Amino acid sequence: MIIFVSFKKLFQTFLWLFTAAALYVFYQFIGLNMFFLLVIGLLALKFVPVLVLPILLIGVGVHFSGDFSFIADGIVWGFWGLVSLPICYAFAGTIHSTMKQRKQEIK
């Protein structure tokens, strides 16, 4: 049994108990990924405030995708975008020149 010496220690103990219960409920509500980002975001807010915006953007991505897979999806989309960009540019150039020729033939 714990014997409290002062009301300050009693209040502090109840505050820690309340904090632990709130974190448990919050963890059950939002999940491990968002809980991890919340902790990282709060630490960044305290020590490196410039990283709050990137962490916030990652948090939004995690919220809408459900996990961190949106990062891998973004890398794959970027890769396929870089591969298909020259092909699309060449196709658009061909269509543009064909349209110019047909326009001149009509005149």
mmCIF file of N, CA and C in Angstrom:
data_model
loop_
_atom_site.group_PDB
_atom_site.id
_atom_site.type_symbol
_atom_site.label_atom_id
_atom_site.label_comp_id
_atom_site.label_asym_id
_atom_site.label_seq_id
_atom_site.Cartn_x
_atom_site.Cartn_y
_atom_site.Cartn_z
ATOM 1 N N MET A 1 0.841 -1.177 0.000
ATOM 2 C CA MET A 1 0.000 0.000 0.000
ATOM 3 C C MET A 1 0.884 1.237 0.000
ATOM 4 N N ILE A 2 0.470 2.234 -0.774
ATOM 5 C CA ILE A 2 1.248 3.461 -0.895
ATOM 6 C C ILE A 2 0.774 4.459 0.152
ATOM 7 N N ILE A 3 1.722 5.005 0.867
ATOM 8 C CA ILE A 3 1.415 6.053 1.843
ATOM 9 C C ILE A 3 1.922 7.365 1.270
ATOM 10 N N PHE A 4 1.008 8.304 1.062
ATOM 11 C CA PHE A 4 1.379 9.587 0.487
ATOM 12 C C PHE A 4 1.786 10.553 1.585
ATOM 13 N N VAL A 5 2.875 11.249 1.324
ATOM 14 C CA VAL A 5 3.399 12.195 2.295
ATOM 15 C C VAL A 5 2.686 13.537 2.167
ATOM 16 N N SER A 6 2.312 13.894 0.952
ATOM 17 C CA SER A 6 1.680 15.200 0.759
ATOM 18 C C SER A 6 0.582 15.097 -0.297
ATOM 19 N N PHE A 7 -0.255 16.111 -0.301
ATOM 20 C CA PHE A 7 -1.308 16.169 -1.312
ATOM 21 C C PHE A 7 -0.734 16.418 -2.704
ATOM 22 N N LYS A 8 0.422 17.037 -2.764
ATOM 23 C CA LYS A 8 1.069 17.276 -4.051
ATOM 24 C C LYS A 8 1.422 15.942 -4.717
ATOM 25 N N LYS A 9 1.991 15.019 -3.949
ATOM 26 C CA LYS A 9 2.331 13.700 -4.492
ATOM 27 C C LYS A 9 1.064 12.920 -4.856
ATOM 28 N N LEU A 10 0.024 13.046 -4.044
ATOM 29 C CA LEU A 10 -1.240 12.383 -4.342
ATOM 30 C C LEU A 10 -1.822 12.911 -5.654
ATOM 31 N N PHE A 11 -1.846 14.219 -5.803
ATOM 32 C CA PHE A 11 -2.348 14.833 -7.032
ATOM 33 C C PHE A 11 -1.503 14.425 -8.231
ATOM 34 N N GLN A 12 -0.190 14.400 -8.071
ATOM 35 C CA GLN A 12 0.710 14.021 -9.158
ATOM 36 C C GLN A 12 0.478 12.565 -9.574
ATOM 37 N N THR A 13 0.255 11.694 -8.615
ATOM 38 C CA THR A 13 -0.008 10.287 -8.918
ATOM 39 C C THR A 13 -1.318 10.136 -9.694
ATOM 40 N N PHE A 14 -2.361 10.837 -9.266
ATOM 41 C CA PHE A 14 -3.627 10.784 -9.995
ATOM 42 C C PHE A 14 -3.505 11.394 -11.388
ATOM 43 N N LEU A 15 -2.674 12.412 -11.516
ATOM 44 C CA LEU A 15 -2.454 13.014 -12.826
ATOM 45 C C LEU A 15 -1.769 12.019 -13.765
ATOM 46 N N TRP A 16 -0.769 11.298 -13.260
ATOM 47 C CA TRP A 16 -0.100 10.285 -14.086
ATOM 48 C C TRP A 16 -1.062 9.149 -14.435
ATOM 49 N N LEU A 17 -1.902 8.751 -13.497
ATOM 50 C CA LEU A 17 -2.890 7.706 -13.762
ATOM 51 C C LEU A 17 -3.883 8.162 -14.836
ATOM 52 N N PHE A 18 -4.354 9.390 -14.719
ATOM 53 C CA PHE A 18 -5.270 9.949 -15.711
ATOM 54 C C PHE A 18 -4.599 10.045 -17.080
ATOM 55 N N THR A 19 -3.340 10.449 -17.115
ATOM 56 C CA THR A 19 -2.596 10.552 -18.372
ATOM 57 C C THR A 19 -2.430 9.181 -19.019
ATOM 58 N N ALA A 20 -2.087 8.180 -18.221
ATOM 59 C CA ALA A 20 -1.920 6.825 -18.758
ATOM 60 C C ALA A 20 -3.243 6.293 -19.309
ATOM 61 N N ALA A 21 -4.335 6.531 -18.606
ATOM 62 C CA ALA A 21 -5.642 6.077 -19.088
ATOM 63 C C ALA A 21 -6.032 6.810 -20.370
ATOM 64 N N ALA A 22 -5.769 8.105 -20.432
ATOM 65 C CA ALA A 22 -6.095 8.879 -21.636
ATOM 66 C C ALA A 22 -5.271 8.396 -22.825
ATOM 67 N N LEU A 23 -3.986 8.124 -22.609
ATOM 68 C CA LEU A 23 -3.147 7.622 -23.697
ATOM 69 C C LEU A 23 -3.611 6.248 -24.167
ATOM 70 N N TYR A 24 -4.042 5.399 -23.249
ATOM 71 C CA TYR A 24 -4.538 4.078 -23.631
ATOM 72 C C TYR A 24 -5.803 4.198 -24.486
ATOM 73 N N VAL A 25 -6.734 5.029 -24.063
ATOM 74 C CA VAL A 25 -7.969 5.219 -24.830
ATOM 75 C C VAL A 25 -7.652 5.840 -26.187
ATOM 76 N N PHE A 26 -6.754 6.823 -26.199
ATOM 77 C CA PHE A 26 -6.358 7.474 -27.443
ATOM 78 C C PHE A 26 -5.692 6.470 -28.378
ATOM 79 N N TYR A 27 -4.841 5.605 -27.829
ATOM 80 C CA TYR A 27 -4.174 4.570 -28.625
ATOM 81 C C TYR A 27 -5.193 3.601 -29.209
ATOM 82 N N GLN A 28 -6.185 3.204 -28.422
ATOM 83 C CA GLN A 28 -7.215 2.286 -28.909
ATOM 84 C C GLN A 28 -8.070 2.934 -29.993
ATOM 85 N N PHE A 29 -8.245 4.248 -29.907
ATOM 86 C CA PHE A 29 -9.098 4.964 -30.858
ATOM 87 C C PHE A 29 -8.394 5.217 -32.187
ATOM 88 N N ILE A 30 -7.123 5.629 -32.174
ATOM 89 C CA ILE A 30 -6.463 6.042 -33.414
ATOM 90 C C ILE A 30 -5.499 5.011 -33.970
ATOM 91 N N GLY A 31 -5.041 4.073 -33.192
ATOM 92 C CA GLY A 31 -4.136 3.048 -33.697
ATOM 93 C C GLY A 31 -2.671 3.391 -33.479
ATOM 94 N N LEU A 32 -1.836 2.412 -33.768
ATOM 95 C CA LEU A 32 -0.409 2.529 -33.485
ATOM 96 C C LEU A 32 0.278 3.543 -34.389
ATOM 97 N N ASN A 33 -0.064 3.574 -35.681
ATOM 98 C CA ASN A 33 0.605 4.486 -36.610
ATOM 99 C C ASN A 33 0.394 5.941 -36.230
ATOM 100 N N MET A 34 -0.844 6.307 -35.964
ATOM 101 C CA MET A 34 -1.131 7.697 -35.619
ATOM 102 C C MET A 34 -0.601 8.036 -34.233
ATOM 103 N N PHE A 35 -0.595 7.063 -33.325
ATOM 104 C CA PHE A 35 -0.032 7.311 -31.997
ATOM 105 C C PHE A 35 1.465 7.585 -32.112
ATOM 106 N N PHE A 36 2.145 6.810 -32.944
ATOM 107 C CA PHE A 36 3.573 7.023 -33.194
ATOM 108 C C PHE A 36 3.809 8.406 -33.788
ATOM 109 N N LEU A 37 3.000 8.795 -34.776
ATOM 110 C CA LEU A 37 3.159 10.114 -35.385
ATOM 111 C C LEU A 37 2.829 11.233 -34.412
ATOM 112 N N LEU A 38 1.881 11.003 -33.523
ATOM 113 C CA LEU A 38 1.565 12.011 -32.514
ATOM 114 C C LEU A 38 2.753 12.245 -31.595
ATOM 115 N N VAL A 39 3.379 11.168 -31.150
ATOM 116 C CA VAL A 39 4.549 11.297 -30.276
ATOM 117 C C VAL A 39 5.692 11.981 -31.017
ATOM 118 N N ILE A 40 5.963 11.563 -32.252
ATOM 119 C CA ILE A 40 7.025 12.190 -33.048
ATOM 120 C C ILE A 40 6.703 13.657 -33.302
ATOM 121 N N GLY A 41 5.446 13.966 -33.602
ATOM 122 C CA GLY A 41 5.049 15.351 -33.844
ATOM 123 C C GLY A 41 5.210 16.229 -32.621
ATOM 124 N N LEU A 42 4.841 15.711 -31.457
ATOM 125 C CA LEU A 42 5.007 16.499 -30.231
ATOM 126 C C LEU A 42 6.478 16.707 -29.893
ATOM 127 N N LEU A 43 7.295 15.681 -30.112
ATOM 128 C CA LEU A 43 8.734 15.851 -29.892
ATOM 129 C C LEU A 43 9.325 16.844 -30.885
ATOM 130 N N ALA A 44 8.874 16.790 -32.130
ATOM 131 C CA ALA A 44 9.367 17.742 -33.130
ATOM 132 C C ALA A 44 8.917 19.155 -32.795
ATOM 133 N N LEU A 45 7.703 19.293 -32.307
ATOM 134 C CA LEU A 45 7.207 20.612 -31.929
ATOM 135 C C LEU A 45 8.041 21.211 -30.810
ATOM 136 N N LYS A 46 8.516 20.364 -29.926
ATOM 137 C CA LYS A 46 9.330 20.845 -28.807
ATOM 138 C C LYS A 46 10.766 21.122 -29.237
ATOM 139 N N PHE A 47 11.382 20.214 -30.003
ATOM 140 C CA PHE A 47 12.818 20.302 -30.266
ATOM 141 C C PHE A 47 13.168 20.804 -31.669
ATOM 142 N N VAL A 48 12.393 20.438 -32.695
ATOM 143 C CA VAL A 48 12.704 20.837 -34.078
ATOM 144 C C VAL A 48 11.402 21.316 -34.738
ATOM 145 N N PRO A 49 10.986 22.547 -34.487
ATOM 146 C CA PRO A 49 9.686 23.010 -35.001
ATOM 147 C C PRO A 49 9.572 23.024 -36.524
ATOM 148 N N VAL A 50 10.705 23.061 -37.231
ATOM 149 C CA VAL A 50 10.639 23.106 -38.692
ATOM 150 C C VAL A 50 10.122 21.787 -39.276
ATOM 151 N N LEU A 51 10.181 20.699 -38.533
ATOM 152 C CA LEU A 51 9.717 19.398 -39.027
ATOM 153 C C LEU A 51 8.234 19.143 -38.781
ATOM 154 N N VAL A 52 7.531 20.096 -38.187
ATOM 155 C CA VAL A 52 6.124 19.868 -37.871
ATOM 156 C C VAL A 52 5.287 19.743 -39.145
ATOM 157 N N LEU A 53 5.529 20.574 -40.150
ATOM 158 C CA LEU A 53 4.744 20.503 -41.388
ATOM 159 C C LEU A 53 4.939 19.177 -42.134
ATOM 160 N N PRO A 54 6.186 18.693 -42.342
ATOM 161 C CA PRO A 54 6.313 17.374 -42.984
ATOM 162 C C PRO A 54 5.669 16.250 -42.176
ATOM 163 N N ILE A 55 5.777 16.309 -40.866
ATOM 164 C CA ILE A 55 5.153 15.275 -40.034
ATOM 165 C C ILE A 55 3.636 15.377 -40.130
ATOM 166 N N LEU A 56 3.120 16.589 -40.226
ATOM 167 C CA LEU A 56 1.679 16.773 -40.397
ATOM 168 C C LEU A 56 1.205 16.209 -41.735
ATOM 169 N N LEU A 57 1.974 16.429 -42.796
ATOM 170 C CA LEU A 57 1.616 15.869 -44.104
ATOM 171 C C LEU A 57 1.663 14.343 -44.094
ATOM 172 N N ILE A 58 2.668 13.784 -43.436
ATOM 173 C CA ILE A 58 2.739 12.324 -43.303
ATOM 174 C C ILE A 58 1.557 11.819 -42.487
ATOM 175 N N GLY A 59 1.187 12.555 -41.449
ATOM 176 C CA GLY A 59 0.029 12.180 -40.640
ATOM 177 C C GLY A 59 -1.265 12.160 -41.437
ATOM 178 N N VAL A 60 -1.443 13.137 -42.318
ATOM 179 C CA VAL A 60 -2.635 13.158 -43.174
ATOM 180 C C VAL A 60 -2.621 11.954 -44.118
ATOM 181 N N GLY A 61 -1.440 11.636 -44.672
ATOM 182 C CA GLY A 61 -1.337 10.463 -45.538
ATOM 183 C C GLY A 61 -1.635 9.173 -44.800
ATOM 184 N N VAL A 62 -1.142 9.055 -43.585
ATOM 185 C CA VAL A 62 -1.407 7.859 -42.775
ATOM 186 C C VAL A 62 -2.889 7.777 -42.430
ATOM 187 N N HIS A 63 -3.493 8.911 -42.148
ATOM 188 C CA HIS A 63 -4.910 8.907 -41.787
ATOM 189 C C HIS A 63 -5.780 8.404 -42.940
ATOM 190 N N PHE A 64 -5.518 8.882 -44.153
ATOM 191 C CA PHE A 64 -6.373 8.512 -45.277
ATOM 192 C C PHE A 64 -6.040 7.149 -45.872
ATOM 193 N N SER A 65 -4.785 6.686 -45.727
ATOM 194 C CA SER A 65 -4.451 5.370 -46.274
ATOM 195 C C SER A 65 -4.532 4.269 -45.224
ATOM 196 N N GLY A 66 -4.480 4.617 -43.970
ATOM 197 C CA GLY A 66 -4.575 3.626 -42.907
ATOM 198 C C GLY A 66 -3.236 3.140 -42.396
ATOM 199 N N ASP A 67 -2.184 3.328 -43.159
ATOM 200 C CA ASP A 67 -0.847 2.955 -42.709
ATOM 201 C C ASP A 67 0.166 3.735 -43.534
ATOM 202 N N PHE A 68 1.415 3.328 -43.448
ATOM 203 C CA PHE A 68 2.482 4.059 -44.125
ATOM 204 C C PHE A 68 2.682 3.616 -45.570
ATOM 205 N N SER A 69 1.769 2.836 -46.126
ATOM 206 C CA SER A 69 1.946 2.335 -47.494
ATOM 207 C C SER A 69 1.841 3.439 -48.536
ATOM 208 N N PHE A 70 1.291 4.595 -48.170
ATOM 209 C CA PHE A 70 1.162 5.671 -49.149
ATOM 210 C C PHE A 70 2.529 6.179 -49.590
ATOM 211 N N ILE A 71 3.559 6.009 -48.770
ATOM 212 C CA ILE A 71 4.910 6.434 -49.151
ATOM 213 C C ILE A 71 5.414 5.550 -50.294
ATOM 214 N N ALA A 72 5.255 4.237 -50.146
ATOM 215 C CA ALA A 72 5.663 3.323 -51.222
ATOM 216 C C ALA A 72 4.817 3.545 -52.472
ATOM 217 N N ASP A 73 3.528 3.788 -52.292
ATOM 218 C CA ASP A 73 2.666 4.066 -53.447
ATOM 219 C C ASP A 73 3.111 5.332 -54.166
ATOM 220 N N GLY A 74 3.498 6.345 -53.412
ATOM 221 C CA GLY A 74 3.985 7.588 -54.023
ATOM 222 C C GLY A 74 5.271 7.380 -54.798
ATOM 223 N N ILE A 75 6.159 6.549 -54.280
ATOM 224 C CA ILE A 75 7.413 6.255 -54.989
ATOM 225 C C ILE A 75 7.119 5.516 -56.292
ATOM 226 N N VAL A 76 6.210 4.548 -56.243
ATOM 227 C CA VAL A 76 5.852 3.799 -57.455
ATOM 228 C C VAL A 76 5.197 4.722 -58.477
ATOM 229 N N TRP A 77 4.267 5.577 -58.035
ATOM 230 C CA TRP A 77 3.629 6.531 -58.956
ATOM 231 C C TRP A 77 4.659 7.472 -59.564
ATOM 232 N N GLY A 78 5.611 7.928 -58.756
ATOM 233 C CA GLY A 78 6.662 8.805 -59.279
ATOM 234 C C GLY A 78 7.526 8.106 -60.307
ATOM 235 N N PHE A 79 7.879 6.847 -60.051
ATOM 236 C CA PHE A 79 8.680 6.081 -61.006
ATOM 237 C C PHE A 79 7.941 5.914 -62.325
ATOM 238 N N TRP A 80 6.684 5.487 -62.257
ATOM 239 C CA TRP A 80 5.922 5.296 -63.488
ATOM 240 C C TRP A 80 5.665 6.622 -64.193
ATOM 241 N N GLY A 81 5.551 7.693 -63.432
ATOM 242 C CA GLY A 81 5.402 9.007 -64.049
ATOM 243 C C GLY A 81 6.640 9.411 -64.819
ATOM 244 N N LEU A 82 7.812 9.148 -64.242
ATOM 245 C CA LEU A 82 9.055 9.474 -64.947
ATOM 246 C C LEU A 82 9.249 8.612 -66.190
ATOM 247 N N VAL A 83 8.830 7.354 -66.113
ATOM 248 C CA VAL A 83 8.969 6.463 -67.265
ATOM 249 C C VAL A 83 7.990 6.860 -68.372
ATOM 250 N N SER A 84 6.762 7.195 -68.005
ATOM 251 C CA SER A 84 5.748 7.475 -69.027
ATOM 252 C C SER A 84 5.775 8.913 -69.534
ATOM 253 N N LEU A 85 6.467 9.813 -68.862
ATOM 254 C CA LEU A 85 6.507 11.212 -69.294
ATOM 255 C C LEU A 85 7.099 11.384 -70.693
ATOM 256 N N PRO A 86 8.260 10.787 -71.025
ATOM 257 C CA PRO A 86 8.771 10.941 -72.398
ATOM 258 C C PRO A 86 7.854 10.317 -73.450
ATOM 259 N N ILE A 87 7.223 9.221 -73.109
ATOM 260 C CA ILE A 87 6.313 8.575 -74.055
ATOM 261 C C ILE A 87 5.116 9.485 -74.332
ATOM 262 N N CYS A 88 4.552 10.052 -73.273
ATOM 263 C CA CYS A 88 3.411 10.963 -73.450
ATOM 264 C C CYS A 88 3.824 12.221 -74.205
ATOM 265 N N TYR A 89 5.012 12.731 -73.925
ATOM 266 C CA TYR A 89 5.501 13.924 -74.623
ATOM 267 C C TYR A 89 5.671 13.641 -76.116
ATOM 268 N N ALA A 90 6.239 12.495 -76.454
ATOM 269 C CA ALA A 90 6.414 12.129 -77.865
ATOM 270 C C ALA A 90 5.057 11.946 -78.548
ATOM 271 N N PHE A 91 4.123 11.320 -77.861
ATOM 272 C CA PHE A 91 2.785 11.122 -78.423
ATOM 273 C C PHE A 91 2.085 12.458 -78.647
ATOM 274 N N ALA A 92 2.189 13.368 -77.677
ATOM 275 C CA ALA A 92 1.566 14.686 -77.821
ATOM 276 C C ALA A 92 2.217 15.473 -78.955
ATOM 277 N N GLY A 93 3.536 15.360 -79.114
ATOM 278 C CA GLY A 93 4.217 16.032 -80.220
ATOM 279 C C GLY A 93 3.762 15.508 -81.565
ATOM 280 N N THR A 94 3.574 14.206 -81.665
ATOM 281 C CA THR A 94 3.096 13.595 -82.908
ATOM 282 C C THR A 94 1.682 14.067 -83.233
ATOM 283 N N ILE A 95 0.827 14.074 -82.244
ATOM 284 C CA ILE A 95 -0.554 14.527 -82.446
ATOM 285 C C ILE A 95 -0.570 15.999 -82.857
ATOM 286 N N HIS A 96 0.271 16.814 -82.212
ATOM 287 C CA HIS A 96 0.323 18.244 -82.522
ATOM 288 C C HIS A 96 0.765 18.482 -83.968
ATOM 289 N N SER A 97 1.804 17.777 -84.403
ATOM 290 C CA SER A 97 2.272 17.959 -85.786
ATOM 291 C C SER A 97 1.238 17.449 -86.790
ATOM 292 N N THR A 98 0.548 16.371 -86.471
ATOM 293 C CA THR A 98 -0.498 15.851 -87.351
ATOM 294 C C THR A 98 -1.649 16.852 -87.476
ATOM 295 N N MET A 99 -2.016 17.464 -86.360
ATOM 296 C CA MET A 99 -3.090 18.461 -86.384
ATOM 297 C C MET A 99 -2.689 19.680 -87.208
ATOM 298 N N LYS A 100 -1.421 20.094 -87.113
ATOM 299 C CA LYS A 100 -0.935 21.229 -87.914
ATOM 300 C C LYS A 100 -1.017 20.908 -89.405
ATOM 301 N N GLN A 101 -0.599 19.699 -89.780
ATOM 302 C CA GLN A 101 -0.634 19.307 -91.194
ATOM 303 C C GLN A 101 -2.067 19.280 -91.719
ATOM 304 N N ARG A 102 -2.982 18.733 -90.958
ATOM 305 C CA ARG A 102 -4.380 18.668 -91.397
ATOM 306 C C ARG A 102 -4.998 20.061 -91.488
ATOM 307 N N LYS A 103 -4.601 20.945 -90.579
ATOM 308 C CA LYS A 103 -5.113 22.311 -90.612
ATOM 309 C C LYS A 103 -4.621 23.031 -91.868
ATOM 310 N N GLN A 104 -3.358 22.799 -92.244
ATOM 311 C CA GLN A 104 -2.812 23.421 -93.450
ATOM 312 C C GLN A 104 -3.443 22.827 -94.707
ATOM 313 N N GLU A 105 -3.763 21.538 -94.691
ATOM 314 C CA GLU A 105 -4.403 20.894 -95.837
ATOM 315 C C GLU A 105 -5.809 21.439 -96.062
ATOM 316 N N ILE A 106 -6.490 21.764 -94.978
ATOM 317 C CA ILE A 106 -7.855 22.280 -95.083
ATOM 318 C C ILE A 106 -7.840 23.671 -95.713
ATOM 319 N N LYS A 107 -6.852 24.500 -95.397
ATOM 320 C CA LYS A 107 -6.751 25.848 -95.972
ATOM 321 C C LYS A 107 -6.322 25.739 -97.366
#
